[in-house]
C-alpha positions as MATLAB code, in Angstrom:
seq = 'XXXXXXXXXXXXXXXXXXXXXXXXXXXXXXXXXXXXXXXXXXXXXXXXXXXXXXXXXXXXXXXXXXXXXXXXXXXXXXXXXXXXXXXXXXXXXXXXXXXXXXXXXXXXXXXXXXXXXXXXXXXXXXXXXXXXXXXXXXXXXXXXXXXXXXXXXXXXXXXXXXXXXXXXXXXXXXXXXXXXXXXXXXXXXXXXXXXXXXXXXXXXXXXXXXXXXXXXXXXXXXXXXXXXXXXXXXXXXXXXXXXXXXXXXXXXXXXXXXXXXXXXXXXXXXXXXXXXXXXXXX';
ca = [
       1.040  -17.512   13.954;
       4.786  -17.394   13.277;
       5.718  -15.761   10.004;
       8.129  -18.642    9.487;
       5.080  -20.840    8.857;
       4.094  -18.695    5.872;
       5.111  -19.649    2.317;
       7.991  -17.793    0.707;
       6.881  -15.764   -2.292;
       8.482  -16.168   -5.698;
       9.427  -12.789   -7.166;
      10.211  -12.209  -10.829;
       9.830   -8.995  -12.784;
       9.007   -8.892  -16.503;
      10.268   -6.209  -18.902;
       7.462   -4.088  -20.300;
       5.013   -4.952  -17.508;
       4.418   -2.600  -14.573;
       2.188   -3.212  -11.566;
       0.267   -0.229  -10.203;
      -2.326    0.981   -7.701;
      -6.050    0.526   -8.391;
      -8.177    3.645   -8.872;
     -10.467    2.757   -5.978;
      -7.534    2.360   -3.579;
      -6.076    5.736   -4.601;
      -9.408    7.487   -4.038;
     -10.004    5.868   -0.644;
      -6.467    6.313    0.690;
      -5.968    8.969    3.378;
      -2.231    9.816    3.592;
      -2.768   11.684    6.903;
      -3.334    8.500    8.918;
      -0.288    7.463   10.919;
       0.816    6.102   14.279;
       0.147    8.369   17.258;
       2.926   10.803   18.159;
       5.189    9.953   21.045;
       5.568    6.264   20.293;
       9.000    4.674   20.433;
      10.068    4.408   16.789;
      13.535    2.952   17.347;
      12.307   -0.485   16.298;
       9.497    0.474   13.949;
       9.160    0.737   10.186;
       6.613    2.978    8.493;
       4.934    1.915    5.251;
       2.845    5.032    4.679;
       3.075    5.429    0.924;
       2.587    3.539   -2.309;
       4.663    0.375   -2.748;
       7.535    0.765   -5.207;
       9.544    3.805   -6.261;
       7.892    6.457   -8.421;
       9.505    8.823  -10.948;
      10.836   11.039   -8.128;
      12.171    8.138   -6.070;
       9.412    8.319   -3.437;
       7.547    5.226   -2.291;
       8.290    2.128   -0.224;
      10.853   -0.256   -1.685;
      12.386   -3.566   -0.647;
      15.781   -1.843   -0.637;
      14.588    0.675    1.946;
      12.931   -1.979    4.141;
      16.029   -4.185    3.943;
      18.224   -1.281    5.081;
      15.885   -0.517    7.985;
      15.883   -4.139    9.155;
      19.686   -4.333    8.918;
      20.096   -1.176   10.987;
      17.837   -2.577   13.740;
      19.380   -6.052   13.757;
      17.724   -9.105   15.247;
      14.803   -8.642   17.601;
      11.190   -7.478   17.588;
      10.037   -4.945   15.003;
       6.756   -3.088   14.485;
       5.574   -2.283   10.970;
       2.995    0.524   10.689;
       1.027    0.322    7.433;
      -1.189    2.813    5.626;
      -0.697    2.168    1.928;
      -2.903    1.977   -1.179;
      -0.638   -0.724   -2.623;
       1.376   -0.375   -5.797;
       4.076   -2.562   -7.288;
       2.925   -6.096   -6.452;
       6.328   -7.628   -7.172;
       8.061   -5.134   -4.860;
       5.409   -6.015   -2.271;
       6.257   -9.707   -2.499;
       9.934   -8.882   -1.968;
       9.097   -6.850    1.161;
       6.866   -9.674    2.418;
       9.812  -12.077    2.063;
      12.123   -9.716    3.996;
       9.697   -9.459    6.920;
       8.970  -13.184    6.833;
      12.679  -13.960    7.109;
      13.448  -11.386    9.833;
      14.947  -12.920   12.983;
      12.596  -11.511   15.557;
       8.893  -11.075   16.185;
       7.191   -8.905   13.567;
       4.060   -6.992   14.581;
       2.135   -5.420   11.709;
      -0.330   -2.627   12.508;
      -2.735   -1.577    9.775;
      -3.514    2.042   10.647;
      -5.675    3.032    7.677;
      -5.362    0.857    4.615;
      -3.354   -2.129    3.445;
      -4.499   -2.553   -0.122;
      -3.282   -4.926   -2.823;
       0.499   -5.337   -2.487;
       0.359   -3.801    1.003;
      -2.125   -6.469    2.121;
       0.412   -9.160    1.182;
       3.096   -7.308    3.150;
       0.761   -7.168    6.153;
       0.414  -10.960    6.159;
       4.120  -11.300    7.043;
       3.496  -10.334   10.662;
       3.695  -12.822   13.514;
       0.921  -10.666   14.922;
      -1.386   -8.432   12.872;
      -3.400   -5.640   14.459;
      -5.915   -3.450   12.624;
      -7.715   -0.232   13.419;
     -11.451   -0.805   13.570;
     -11.954    1.678   10.710;
      -9.060    0.351    8.630;
      -9.287   -1.909    5.578;
      -7.471   -4.705    3.856;
      -8.107   -4.889    0.125;
      -7.284   -8.019   -1.839;
      -7.542   -8.425   -5.605;
      -5.811   -9.967   -8.589;
      -2.524   -8.429   -9.679;
      -2.998   -5.163  -11.586;
      -0.501   -4.385  -14.328;
       0.030   -2.040  -17.234;
       1.429   -3.667  -20.378;
       1.838   -2.953  -24.085;
       1.670   -5.276  -27.063;
      -0.618   -7.144  -29.428;
      -3.204   -9.777  -28.492;
      -0.586  -12.517  -28.392;
       1.538  -10.508  -25.942;
      -1.468   -9.906  -23.701;
      -2.361  -13.608  -23.635;
       1.221  -14.326  -22.666;
       1.125  -11.691  -19.912;
      -2.154  -13.097  -18.555;
      -0.610  -16.579  -18.339;
       2.503  -15.135  -16.717;
       0.407  -13.334  -14.068;
      -1.543  -16.403  -12.940;
       1.196  -17.754  -10.597;
       1.367  -14.406   -8.784;
      -2.343  -14.485   -8.021;
      -1.890  -18.077   -6.871;
       0.998  -16.966   -4.637;
      -1.213  -14.318   -3.012;
      -3.982  -16.873   -2.481;
      -1.458  -19.233   -0.863;
      -0.274  -16.523    1.536;
      -3.811  -15.513    2.533;
      -4.756  -19.185    2.936;
      -1.781  -19.887    5.218;
      -2.778  -16.941    7.396;
      -6.559  -17.441    7.504;
      -7.291  -21.072    6.695;
      -9.968  -19.923    4.234;
     -10.284  -22.303    1.291;
      -8.125  -21.304   -1.666;
     -11.082  -21.461   -4.079;
     -13.015  -19.005   -1.901;
     -10.006  -16.716   -1.645;
      -9.583  -16.818   -5.415;
     -13.172  -15.635   -5.789;
     -12.496  -12.830   -3.296;
      -9.539  -11.687   -5.394;
     -11.600  -11.862   -8.583;
     -14.203   -9.440   -7.256;
     -11.764   -7.124   -5.369;
     -12.731   -7.529   -1.716;
     -12.493   -4.849    0.989;
     -12.262   -6.211    4.543;
     -12.801   -3.952    7.562;
     -11.052   -4.326   10.904;
     -13.734   -6.382   12.675;
     -14.216   -8.662    9.667;
     -10.452   -9.111    9.259;
     -10.154  -10.364   12.828;
     -13.191  -12.611   12.446;
     -11.876  -14.128    9.210;
      -8.308  -14.621   10.451;
      -6.585  -11.908    8.403;
      -5.726  -10.127   11.677;
      -5.311  -11.087   15.327;
      -6.686   -8.055   17.161;
      -7.989   -4.495   16.867;
      -5.865   -1.457   17.646;
      -6.879    1.001   20.336;
      -8.104    4.295   18.844;
      -5.495    6.327   20.742;
      -2.698    4.542   18.843;
      -3.636    6.326   15.601;
      -3.679    9.943   14.447;
      -5.854   10.928   11.500;
      -5.523   14.702   11.381;
      -2.502   16.663   10.114;
      -0.773   18.739   12.777;
      -0.386   21.834   10.589;
      -0.983   23.270    7.134;
       2.435   22.153    5.868;
       1.757   18.487    6.674;
      -1.710   18.761    5.120;
      -0.088   20.171    1.983;
       2.450   17.355    1.917;
      -0.350   14.780    2.162;
      -2.226   16.504   -0.678;
       0.860   16.599   -2.897;
       1.549   12.929   -2.160;
      -1.977   11.898   -3.089;
      -2.030   14.127   -6.158;
       1.274   12.682   -7.374;
      -0.209    9.199   -7.106;
      -3.452   10.175   -8.833;
      -1.608   11.754  -11.737;
       0.763    8.803  -12.064;
      -2.101    6.312  -12.254;
      -4.574    8.470  -14.191;
      -7.100    8.184  -11.355;
     -10.273   10.258  -11.743;
     -11.180   12.618   -8.911;
     -14.668   13.690   -7.883;
     -15.533   17.375   -7.599;
     -15.415   17.247   -3.786;
     -12.056   15.432   -3.854;
     -10.599   18.070   -6.183;
     -11.782   20.853   -3.904;
     -10.326   19.191   -0.820;
      -6.944   18.679   -2.484;
      -6.890   22.231   -3.853;
      -7.690   23.642   -0.419;
      -4.819   21.670    1.112;
      -2.410   22.695   -1.658;
      -3.227   26.358   -1.052;
      -2.838   26.027    2.706;
       0.961   25.912    2.877;
       3.142   28.973    3.277;
       4.154   30.589    0.022;
       7.637   29.590   -1.064;
       8.017   26.850    1.531;
       8.274   23.314    0.221;
       6.927   20.535    2.463;
       9.539   18.355    4.077;
      10.811   15.681    1.714;
       9.138   17.197   -1.361;
      11.834   19.306   -2.980;
      10.364   21.989   -5.206;
       6.786   21.163   -4.211;
       5.943   24.769   -3.279;
       7.233   26.062   -6.626;
       5.102   23.471   -8.399;
       1.940   24.053   -6.335;
       0.206   26.147   -8.997;
       1.065   23.614  -11.686;
      -0.218   20.754   -9.541;
      -3.422   22.665   -8.840;
      -4.013   23.185  -12.554;
      -3.308   19.529  -13.286;
      -5.727   18.500  -10.575;
      -8.632   20.179  -12.362;
      -7.869   18.063  -15.449;
      -7.902   14.672  -13.733;
     -11.458   13.903  -14.769;
     -10.541   14.294  -18.423;
      -7.826   11.624  -18.288;
];
């Protein structure tokens, strides 16, 4: 299916309303999953983080994707996705950029394409998924403040965005919009085989095209810091085993050495470890 046959998404932000990642997606996300080493990345884009910029400026934004597409110019592009979702409105903007790109777009879901990332994934002319990967579709999640009248207004304002997502999934799959709406209502997780069967994807990825294990302690630490940042930002609760795994990874890096791209992360490791133990009280 050509991405030019997909509907363009309407994007409009609203002051005082922020879209964010669901708790379940944060807990199930494995930041270590990525494309196998040695692949030609000259015409590829990686979406391996939450959608939207966080307090530190990390995350996948439409501005970054637009710059990457401009630098590559017209022609085929591969988009590797492993994201728990995030800012739904930023996701719609990225979907529009990929939809409008002049060249074939191949989307490969390596681990997870949840929420906003699942909408981005639909922009591919061809969509490939790892057998063990998941799409997750649900209604738009937001954080807002105000009285009951403000919340009624926000709920009404959100409805068109859920309808836009349903329209995009319908154009890709042919599944009835009413059925898709029910799938969004109950938050639906769709594995690789089911995604192909239902029309959300075209084919399964070969297992040797994906790496799931970090290559060294520093990369494991970076993945742990990335996940911990997201958990703290969203107030996600962690199980005892999850806390232990993250603490072990945080302690695995060399003392005084910050992971690449995480300035000051080594200095903050002890603080992050202490904060991690408090996640269940949030």
